[in-house]
Amino acid sequence: MKLLIIGGTGGTGHQLISQALEQGHSLTAFVRNPQKLNIVHQNLTVVKGNILDFEKVQEVVKGQDTVISALGHKKFFIKTTILSRGTTNIVNAMEKHNVYRLICITSLGINDSRFKLGLYYTLFVIPFIIFFYFIDKAKQENIIRSSKLNWTIVRPGQLTNGKKRSTYKHGVNVGNYLLTKMISRSDVAHFILSQLSGSTYLHKAPGVTY
Ligand SMILES: NC(=O)c1ccc[n+]([C@@H]2O[C@H](COP(=O)([O-])OP(=O)(O)OC[C@H]3O[C@@H](n4cnc5c(N)ncnc54)[C@H](OP(=O)(O)O)[C@@H]3O)[C@@H](O)[C@H]2O)c1
């Protein structure tokens, strides 16, 4: 399968690339800074670009089977629109070039999973630290839901850099109103790659946590 991974220099993106290569996929990683990506493999093509540059995004989307987005950033205190504008570019490029399968990471706590990241996030982290980021993430989800694509939105709990266990909870009812549930970036990557075949979560937004 020809996969395009966006956000490959990030924590989860890096896991996606290494696990997808282990599984024998042919990958393109779209990254701002190729030097940051310390993986070299015959089945990996690295393309430099910014997700806000539509021309570059459509160039890299053309001819792919599936696009996986692990886009994110840490500019929490300013009102940014990187996620929603970047996702608009991804969706428009995919629709233009007839690439239909999109798997995108957002987060528990967004839209109809509101409050499911536990009380600490609901009462403190979301309103005081990641308020603007979450507004943009909600827009990102809405753009995907309104598209013609075969999308799956993956909503992890709090991310860790723990090892891959390959066992975790997933589903539209996953999450907890009281406690913040965790999941490692490696297991988020494992779950996403397990969705490349089958249609269990087509047009759905499953949560994923331990
Ligand atoms: N942290 C948590 O507890 C938590 C919980 C639930 C969900 N999430 C979400 O899970 C996702 C993955 O998180 P993570 O911590 O693994 O990600 P991360 O390390 O923040 O990586 C984000 C990736 O997006 C790329 N990116 C940002 N702006 C870009 C642009 N304009 N053009 C191209 N690429 C761009 C970054 O590139 P650079 O390397 O060049 O910056 C990086 O590769 C994020 O959406 C995050 O919000 C996080």
PDB file of C-alpha atoms and ligand atoms in Angstrom:
ATOM      1  CA  MET A   1       0.000   0.000   0.000  1.00  0.00           C
ATOM      2  CA  LYS A   2       1.262   3.505  -0.821  1.00  0.00           C
ATOM      3  CA  LEU A   3       0.993   5.580   2.329  1.00  0.00           C
ATOM      4  CA  LEU A   4       1.526   9.270   2.876  1.00  0.00           C
ATOM      5  CA  ILE A   5       2.385  10.199   6.461  1.00  0.00           C
ATOM      6  CA  ILE A   6       2.052  13.817   7.521  1.00  0.00           C
ATOM      7  CA  GLY A   7       3.757  14.875  10.761  1.00  0.00           C
ATOM      8  CA  GLY A   8       6.414  12.156  10.503  1.00  0.00           C
ATOM      9  CA  THR A   9       8.986  14.124  12.521  1.00  0.00           C
ATOM     10  CA  GLY A  10       6.634  14.159  15.536  1.00  0.00           C
ATOM     11  CA  GLY A  11       6.415  11.532  18.271  1.00  0.00           C
ATOM     12  CA  THR A  12       3.490   9.554  16.859  1.00  0.00           C
ATOM     13  CA  GLY A  13       4.502  10.200  13.245  1.00  0.00           C
ATOM     14  CA  HIS A  14       7.922   8.676  13.884  1.00  0.00           C
ATOM     15  CA  GLN A  15       6.260   5.566  15.309  1.00  0.00           C
ATOM     16  CA  LEU A  16       3.934   5.407  12.316  1.00  0.00           C
ATOM     17  CA  ILE A  17       6.869   5.489   9.914  1.00  0.00           C
ATOM     18  CA  SER A  18       8.946   2.842  11.675  1.00  0.00           C
ATOM     19  CA  GLN A  19       6.024   0.449  12.231  1.00  0.00           C
ATOM     20  CA  ALA A  20       4.670   0.909   8.679  1.00  0.00           C
ATOM     21  CA  LEU A  21       8.118   0.148   7.235  1.00  0.00           C
ATOM     22  CA  GLU A  22       8.336  -2.979   9.405  1.00  0.00           C
ATOM     23  CA  GLN A  23       4.987  -4.031   7.934  1.00  0.00           C
ATOM     24  CA  GLY A  24       6.357  -3.654   4.392  1.00  0.00           C
ATOM     25  CA  HIS A  25       4.447  -0.573   3.246  1.00  0.00           C
ATOM     26  CA  SER A  26       5.836   1.922   0.765  1.00  0.00           C
ATOM     27  CA  LEU A  27       5.862   5.330   2.429  1.00  0.00           C
ATOM     28  CA  THR A  28       6.160   8.984   1.687  1.00  0.00           C
ATOM     29  CA  ALA A  29       6.836  11.224   4.680  1.00  0.00           C
ATOM     30  CA  PHE A  30       5.870  14.873   4.212  1.00  0.00           C
ATOM     31  CA  VAL A  31       8.001  16.887   6.632  1.00  0.00           C
ATOM     32  CA  ARG A  32       9.126  20.461   7.183  1.00  0.00           C
ATOM     33  CA  ASN A  33      12.614  19.461   8.194  1.00  0.00           C
ATOM     34  CA  PRO A  34      14.025  16.238   6.660  1.00  0.00           C
ATOM     35  CA  GLN A  35      17.139  16.412   8.909  1.00  0.00           C
ATOM     36  CA  LYS A  36      14.885  15.780  11.895  1.00  0.00           C
ATOM     37  CA  LEU A  37      13.757  12.431  10.491  1.00  0.00           C
ATOM     38  CA  ASN A  38      16.470   9.951  11.432  1.00  0.00           C
ATOM     39  CA  ILE A  39      15.070   7.010   9.449  1.00  0.00           C
ATOM     40  CA  VAL A  40      16.560   5.889   6.151  1.00  0.00           C
ATOM     41  CA  HIS A  41      14.919   3.003   4.294  1.00  0.00           C
ATOM     42  CA  GLN A  42      14.566   1.899   0.663  1.00  0.00           C
ATOM     43  CA  ASN A  43      10.754   2.048   0.969  1.00  0.00           C
ATOM     44  CA  LEU A  44      10.730   5.568   2.441  1.00  0.00           C
ATOM     45  CA  THR A  45      10.609   8.727   0.326  1.00  0.00           C
ATOM     46  CA  VAL A  46      10.969  11.989   2.190  1.00  0.00           C
ATOM     47  CA  VAL A  47       9.359  15.111   0.748  1.00  0.00           C
ATOM     48  CA  LYS A  48      10.062  18.500   2.276  1.00  0.00           C
ATOM     49  CA  GLY A  49       7.153  20.912   2.606  1.00  0.00           C
ATOM     50  CA  ASN A  50       4.719  22.810   4.743  1.00  0.00           C
ATOM     51  CA  ILE A  51       1.131  21.624   5.160  1.00  0.00           C
ATOM     52  CA  LEU A  52      -0.034  25.208   4.604  1.00  0.00           C
ATOM     53  CA  ASP A  53       1.352  25.136   1.033  1.00  0.00           C
ATOM     54  CA  PHE A  54      -1.493  23.676  -1.076  1.00  0.00           C
ATOM     55  CA  GLU A  55       0.597  23.221  -4.243  1.00  0.00           C
ATOM     56  CA  LYS A  56       3.141  21.118  -2.377  1.00  0.00           C
ATOM     57  CA  VAL A  57       0.414  19.154  -0.544  1.00  0.00           C
ATOM     58  CA  GLN A  58      -1.373  18.222  -3.756  1.00  0.00           C
ATOM     59  CA  GLU A  59       1.921  17.191  -5.384  1.00  0.00           C
ATOM     60  CA  VAL A  60       2.624  14.736  -2.578  1.00  0.00           C
ATOM     61  CA  VAL A  61      -0.967  13.441  -2.231  1.00  0.00           C
ATOM     62  CA  LYS A  62      -1.264  12.520  -5.915  1.00  0.00           C
ATOM     63  CA  GLY A  63      -0.937   8.761  -6.481  1.00  0.00           C
ATOM     64  CA  GLN A  64      -1.187   7.710  -2.819  1.00  0.00           C
ATOM     65  CA  ASP A  65      -3.607   5.020  -1.538  1.00  0.00           C
ATOM     66  CA  THR A  66      -3.987   6.343   2.008  1.00  0.00           C
ATOM     67  CA  VAL A  67      -3.082   9.505   3.880  1.00  0.00           C
ATOM     68  CA  ILE A  68      -2.353   9.438   7.615  1.00  0.00           C
ATOM     69  CA  SER A  69      -2.151  12.726   9.479  1.00  0.00           C
ATOM     70  CA  ALA A  70      -0.322  13.027  12.789  1.00  0.00           C
ATOM     71  CA  LEU A  71      -0.169  16.801  12.440  1.00  0.00           C
ATOM     72  CA  GLY A  72       0.182  18.759  15.665  1.00  0.00           C
ATOM     73  CA  HIS A  73       2.141  21.569  17.309  1.00  0.00           C
ATOM     74  CA  LYS A  74       2.768  23.161  20.674  1.00  0.00           C
ATOM     75  CA  LYS A  75       1.761  26.789  19.992  1.00  0.00           C
ATOM     76  CA  PHE A  76      -0.987  26.499  22.583  1.00  0.00           C
ATOM     77  CA  PHE A  77      -1.323  30.082  23.738  1.00  0.00           C
ATOM     78  CA  ILE A  78      -1.889  31.762  20.395  1.00  0.00           C
ATOM     79  CA  LYS A  79      -4.975  31.497  18.252  1.00  0.00           C
ATOM     80  CA  THR A  80      -3.555  29.362  15.427  1.00  0.00           C
ATOM     81  CA  THR A  81      -5.376  27.741  12.539  1.00  0.00           C
ATOM     82  CA  ILE A  82      -2.589  25.428  11.376  1.00  0.00           C
ATOM     83  CA  LEU A  83      -4.585  22.251  11.997  1.00  0.00           C
ATOM     84  CA  SER A  84      -7.764  23.406  10.269  1.00  0.00           C
ATOM     85  CA  ARG A  85      -5.985  25.105   7.345  1.00  0.00           C
ATOM     86  CA  GLY A  86      -3.588  22.172   6.955  1.00  0.00           C
ATOM     87  CA  THR A  87      -6.493  19.717   7.026  1.00  0.00           C
ATOM     88  CA  THR A  88      -8.409  21.773   4.452  1.00  0.00           C
ATOM     89  CA  ASN A  89      -5.387  21.450   2.168  1.00  0.00           C
ATOM     90  CA  ILE A  90      -5.152  17.692   2.761  1.00  0.00           C
ATOM     91  CA  VAL A  91      -8.877  17.130   2.110  1.00  0.00           C
ATOM     92  CA  ASN A  92      -8.966  19.358  -0.986  1.00  0.00           C
ATOM     93  CA  ALA A  93      -5.852  17.704  -2.425  1.00  0.00           C
ATOM     94  CA  MET A  94      -7.250  14.215  -1.755  1.00  0.00           C
ATOM     95  CA  GLU A  95     -10.617  15.001  -3.338  1.00  0.00           C
ATOM     96  CA  LYS A  96      -8.912  16.604  -6.339  1.00  0.00           C
ATOM     97  CA  HIS A  97      -6.661  13.587  -6.961  1.00  0.00           C
ATOM     98  CA  ASN A  98      -9.195  10.860  -6.087  1.00  0.00           C
ATOM     99  CA  VAL A  99      -7.322   9.613  -3.029  1.00  0.00           C
ATOM    100  CA  TYR A 100     -10.080   8.670  -0.627  1.00  0.00           C
ATOM    101  CA  ARG A 101      -8.745   7.018   2.546  1.00  0.00           C
ATOM    102  CA  LEU A 102      -7.787   9.438   5.334  1.00  0.00           C
ATOM    103  CA  ILE A 103      -6.887   8.541   8.913  1.00  0.00           C
ATOM    104  CA  CYS A 104      -6.341  11.589  11.103  1.00  0.00           C
ATOM    105  CA  ILE A 105      -5.347  11.906  14.755  1.00  0.00           C
ATOM    106  CA  THR A 106      -7.255  14.463  16.820  1.00  0.00           C
ATOM    107  CA  SER A 107      -7.928  13.867  20.540  1.00  0.00           C
ATOM    108  CA  LEU A 108     -10.417  12.670  23.089  1.00  0.00           C
ATOM    109  CA  GLY A 109     -12.235  15.733  24.429  1.00  0.00           C
ATOM    110  CA  ILE A 110     -13.135  17.052  20.966  1.00  0.00           C
ATOM    111  CA  ASN A 111     -16.730  17.495  19.707  1.00  0.00           C
ATOM    112  CA  ASP A 112     -18.917  14.527  20.739  1.00  0.00           C
ATOM    113  CA  SER A 113     -16.117  13.129  22.937  1.00  0.00           C
ATOM    114  CA  ARG A 114     -16.249  16.315  25.078  1.00  0.00           C
ATOM    115  CA  PHE A 115     -15.273  15.741  28.764  1.00  0.00           C
ATOM    116  CA  LYS A 116     -13.870  12.255  27.958  1.00  0.00           C
ATOM    117  CA  LEU A 117     -10.265  13.232  28.692  1.00  0.00           C
ATOM    118  CA  GLY A 118     -10.973  13.221  32.427  1.00  0.00           C
ATOM    119  CA  LEU A 119     -11.694  15.979  34.954  1.00  0.00           C
ATOM    120  CA  TYR A 120      -8.131  17.343  35.056  1.00  0.00           C
ATOM    121  CA  TYR A 121      -8.258  18.110  31.326  1.00  0.00           C
ATOM    122  CA  THR A 122     -11.895  19.228  31.353  1.00  0.00           C
ATOM    123  CA  LEU A 123     -11.488  21.685  34.240  1.00  0.00           C
ATOM    124  CA  PHE A 124      -7.876  22.820  33.848  1.00  0.00           C
ATOM    125  CA  VAL A 125      -5.829  21.806  30.787  1.00  0.00           C
ATOM    126  CA  ILE A 126      -8.452  22.398  28.068  1.00  0.00           C
ATOM    127  CA  PRO A 127      -9.841  25.762  29.305  1.00  0.00           C
ATOM    128  CA  PHE A 128      -6.504  27.244  30.466  1.00  0.00           C
ATOM    129  CA  ILE A 129      -3.764  25.701  28.291  1.00  0.00           C
ATOM    130  CA  ILE A 130      -4.999  24.168  25.063  1.00  0.00           C
ATOM    131  CA  PHE A 131      -8.249  26.114  24.569  1.00  0.00           C
ATOM    132  CA  PHE A 132      -7.360  27.598  21.130  1.00  0.00           C
ATOM    133  CA  TYR A 133      -5.649  24.382  20.051  1.00  0.00           C
ATOM    134  CA  PHE A 134      -8.803  22.399  20.818  1.00  0.00           C
ATOM    135  CA  ILE A 135     -11.013  24.908  18.967  1.00  0.00           C
ATOM    136  CA  ASP A 136      -8.802  24.360  15.923  1.00  0.00           C
ATOM    137  CA  LYS A 137      -8.884  20.582  16.433  1.00  0.00           C
ATOM    138  CA  ALA A 138     -12.699  20.661  16.521  1.00  0.00           C
ATOM    139  CA  LYS A 139     -12.675  22.573  13.212  1.00  0.00           C
ATOM    140  CA  GLN A 140     -10.221  20.011  11.837  1.00  0.00           C
ATOM    141  CA  GLU A 141     -12.663  17.196  12.662  1.00  0.00           C
ATOM    142  CA  ASN A 142     -15.592  19.097  11.126  1.00  0.00           C
ATOM    143  CA  ILE A 143     -13.679  19.626   7.864  1.00  0.00           C
ATOM    144  CA  ILE A 144     -12.974  15.900   7.660  1.00  0.00           C
ATOM    145  CA  ARG A 145     -16.571  14.942   8.500  1.00  0.00           C
ATOM    146  CA  SER A 146     -17.931  17.248   5.762  1.00  0.00           C
ATOM    147  CA  SER A 147     -15.609  15.772   3.129  1.00  0.00           C
ATOM    148  CA  LYS A 148     -16.375  13.060   0.578  1.00  0.00           C
ATOM    149  CA  LEU A 149     -13.485  10.977   1.909  1.00  0.00           C
ATOM    150  CA  ASN A 150     -13.438   7.560   3.589  1.00  0.00           C
ATOM    151  CA  TRP A 151     -12.220   8.986   6.848  1.00  0.00           C
ATOM    152  CA  THR A 152     -11.419   7.678  10.292  1.00  0.00           C
ATOM    153  CA  ILE A 153     -10.700  10.159  13.081  1.00  0.00           C
ATOM    154  CA  VAL A 154      -8.542   8.632  15.816  1.00  0.00           C
ATOM    155  CA  ARG A 155      -8.905  10.224  19.260  1.00  0.00           C
ATOM    156  CA  PRO A 156      -6.157   9.196  21.687  1.00  0.00           C
ATOM    157  CA  GLY A 157      -6.138   9.810  25.411  1.00  0.00           C
ATOM    158  CA  GLN A 158      -3.077  11.526  26.932  1.00  0.00           C
ATOM    159  CA  LEU A 159      -0.006  10.469  24.949  1.00  0.00           C
ATOM    160  CA  THR A 160       3.086   8.854  26.464  1.00  0.00           C
ATOM    161  CA  ASN A 161       6.387   7.685  24.998  1.00  0.00           C
ATOM    162  CA  GLY A 162       5.877   4.214  26.444  1.00  0.00           C
ATOM    163  CA  LYS A 163       6.553   0.950  24.640  1.00  0.00           C
ATOM    164  CA  LYS A 164       4.171  -0.715  22.233  1.00  0.00           C
ATOM    165  CA  ARG A 165       1.889  -3.169  24.047  1.00  0.00           C
ATOM    166  CA  SER A 166      -0.433  -3.880  21.088  1.00  0.00           C
ATOM    167  CA  THR A 167      -3.344  -4.224  23.517  1.00  0.00           C
ATOM    168  CA  TYR A 168      -5.562  -1.245  24.380  1.00  0.00           C
ATOM    169  CA  LYS A 169      -9.193  -0.173  24.329  1.00  0.00           C
ATOM    170  CA  HIS A 170     -10.637   1.364  21.188  1.00  0.00           C
ATOM    171  CA  GLY A 171     -14.119   2.412  20.209  1.00  0.00           C
ATOM    172  CA  VAL A 172     -16.538   5.309  20.095  1.00  0.00           C
ATOM    173  CA  ASN A 173     -17.357   4.929  23.810  1.00  0.00           C
ATOM    174  CA  VAL A 174     -13.731   4.860  24.981  1.00  0.00           C
ATOM    175  CA  GLY A 175     -12.621   7.652  27.348  1.00  0.00           C
ATOM    176  CA  ASN A 176     -13.369   8.547  30.934  1.00  0.00           C
ATOM    177  CA  TYR A 177     -15.143  11.558  32.427  1.00  0.00           C
ATOM    178  CA  LEU A 178     -13.260  11.331  35.748  1.00  0.00           C
ATOM    179  CA  LEU A 179      -9.776   9.956  35.098  1.00  0.00           C
ATOM    180  CA  THR A 180      -7.374  10.871  32.313  1.00  0.00           C
ATOM    181  CA  LYS A 181      -6.618   7.701  30.408  1.00  0.00           C
ATOM    182  CA  MET A 182      -3.236   7.287  28.721  1.00  0.00           C
ATOM    183  CA  ILE A 183      -1.991   5.617  25.550  1.00  0.00           C
ATOM    184  CA  SER A 184       1.524   5.448  24.122  1.00  0.00           C
ATOM    185  CA  ARG A 185       2.360   7.024  20.781  1.00  0.00           C
ATOM    186  CA  SER A 186       3.562   3.587  19.645  1.00  0.00           C
ATOM    187  CA  ASP A 187       0.182   2.023  20.386  1.00  0.00           C
ATOM    188  CA  VAL A 188      -1.664   4.876  18.650  1.00  0.00           C
ATOM    189  CA  ALA A 189       0.501   4.118  15.593  1.00  0.00           C
ATOM    190  CA  HIS A 190      -0.228   0.397  15.990  1.00  0.00           C
ATOM    191  CA  PHE A 191      -3.991   1.080  16.111  1.00  0.00           C
ATOM    192  CA  ILE A 192      -3.879   3.370  13.070  1.00  0.00           C
ATOM    193  CA  LEU A 193      -1.970   0.851  10.970  1.00  0.00           C
ATOM    194  CA  SER A 194      -4.475  -1.853  11.992  1.00  0.00           C
ATOM    195  CA  GLN A 195      -7.166   0.295  10.337  1.00  0.00           C
ATOM    196  CA  LEU A 196      -5.577   0.144   6.885  1.00  0.00           C
ATOM    197  CA  SER A 197      -7.617  -2.966   6.178  1.00  0.00           C
ATOM    198  CA  GLY A 198     -11.252  -3.465   7.119  1.00  0.00           C
ATOM    199  CA  SER A 199     -13.997  -0.911   7.539  1.00  0.00           C
ATOM    200  CA  THR A 200     -14.895  -1.100  11.251  1.00  0.00           C
ATOM    201  CA  TYR A 201     -14.240   2.583  11.854  1.00  0.00           C
ATOM    202  CA  LEU A 202     -15.074   4.017   8.454  1.00  0.00           C
ATOM    203  CA  HIS A 203     -16.769   7.413   9.060  1.00  0.00           C
ATOM    204  CA  LYS A 204     -16.283   6.973  12.798  1.00  0.00           C
ATOM    205  CA  ALA A 205     -14.146   8.626  15.482  1.00  0.00           C
ATOM    206  CA  PRO A 206     -12.933   5.953  17.904  1.00  0.00           C
ATOM    207  CA  GLY A 207     -11.105   6.807  21.110  1.00  0.00           C
ATOM    208  CA  VAL A 208      -7.987   4.815  21.983  1.00  0.00           C
ATOM    209  CA  THR A 209      -6.633   4.392  25.528  1.00  0.00           C
ATOM    210  CA  TYR A 210      -5.339   1.707  27.924  1.00  0.00           C
TER     211      TYR A 210
HETATM  212  N1  LIG B   1       0.093  15.163  23.807  1.00  0.00           N
HETATM  213  C1  LIG B   1      -1.014  14.533  24.131  1.00  0.00           C
HETATM  214  O1  LIG B   1      -1.211  14.094  25.279  1.00  0.00           O
HETATM  215  C2  LIG B   1      -2.081  14.326  23.080  1.00  0.00           C
HETATM  216  C3  LIG B   1      -3.281  13.730  23.436  1.00  0.00           C
HETATM  217  C4  LIG B   1      -4.235  13.466  22.454  1.00  0.00           C
HETATM  218  C5  LIG B   1      -3.971  13.808  21.123  1.00  0.00           C
HETATM  219  N2  LIG B   1      -2.805  14.418  20.810  1.00  0.00           N
HETATM  220  C6  LIG B   1      -2.576  14.734  19.370  1.00  0.00           C
HETATM  221  O2  LIG B   1      -1.908  13.655  18.759  1.00  0.00           O
HETATM  222  C7  LIG B   1      -1.214  14.136  17.580  1.00  0.00           C
HETATM  223  C8  LIG B   1       0.217  13.629  17.615  1.00  0.00           C
HETATM  224  O3  LIG B   1       0.864  14.159  18.764  1.00  0.00           O
HETATM  225  P1  LIG B   1       2.464  14.106  18.885  1.00  0.00           P
HETATM  226  O4  LIG B   1       2.802  14.677  20.227  1.00  0.00           O
HETATM  227  O5  LIG B   1       2.967  12.766  18.499  1.00  0.00           O
HETATM  228  O6  LIG B   1       2.841  15.148  17.717  1.00  0.00           O
HETATM  229  P2  LIG B   1       4.059  16.169  17.653  1.00  0.00           P
HETATM  230  O7  LIG B   1       5.270  15.528  18.218  1.00  0.00           O
HETATM  231  O8  LIG B   1       3.610  17.505  18.157  1.00  0.00           O
HETATM  232  O9  LIG B   1       4.267  16.239  16.045  1.00  0.00           O
HETATM  233  C9  LIG B   1       3.499  17.044  15.221  1.00  0.00           C
HETATM  234  C10 LIG B   1       4.000  16.928  13.800  1.00  0.00           C
HETATM  235  O10 LIG B   1       3.286  17.878  12.981  1.00  0.00           O
HETATM  236  C11 LIG B   1       4.249  18.541  12.162  1.00  0.00           C
HETATM  237  N3  LIG B   1       3.822  19.866  11.735  1.00  0.00           N
HETATM  238  C12 LIG B   1       3.415  20.913  12.518  1.00  0.00           C
HETATM  239  N4  LIG B   1       3.133  21.970  11.747  1.00  0.00           N
HETATM  240  C13 LIG B   1       3.402  21.598  10.459  1.00  0.00           C
HETATM  241  C14 LIG B   1       3.320  22.257   9.218  1.00  0.00           C
HETATM  242  N5  LIG B   1       2.925  23.543   9.134  1.00  0.00           N
HETATM  243  N6  LIG B   1       3.639  21.581   8.090  1.00  0.00           N
HETATM  244  C15 LIG B   1       4.036  20.287   8.161  1.00  0.00           C
HETATM  245  N7  LIG B   1       4.143  19.598   9.318  1.00  0.00           N
HETATM  246  C16 LIG B   1       3.836  20.256  10.453  1.00  0.00           C
HETATM  247  C17 LIG B   1       5.465  18.655  13.066  1.00  0.00           C
HETATM  248  O11 LIG B   1       6.589  18.983  12.298  1.00  0.00           O
HETATM  249  P3  LIG B   1       7.935  19.604  12.988  1.00  0.00           P
HETATM  250  O12 LIG B   1       8.666  18.411  13.542  1.00  0.00           O
HETATM  251  O13 LIG B   1       8.615  20.250  11.853  1.00  0.00           O
HETATM  252  O14 LIG B   1       7.487  20.561  14.053  1.00  0.00           O
HETATM  253  C18 LIG B   1       5.490  17.245  13.646  1.00  0.00           C
HETATM  254  O15 LIG B   1       6.044  16.361  12.720  1.00  0.00           O
HETATM  255  C19 LIG B   1      -1.315  15.669  17.643  1.00  0.00           C
HETATM  256  O16 LIG B   1      -2.358  16.088  16.807  1.00  0.00           O
HETATM  257  C20 LIG B   1      -1.675  15.930  19.102  1.00  0.00           C
HETATM  258  O17 LIG B   1      -2.369  17.137  19.278  1.00  0.00           O
HETATM  259  C21 LIG B   1      -1.846  14.674  21.738  1.00  0.00           C
END
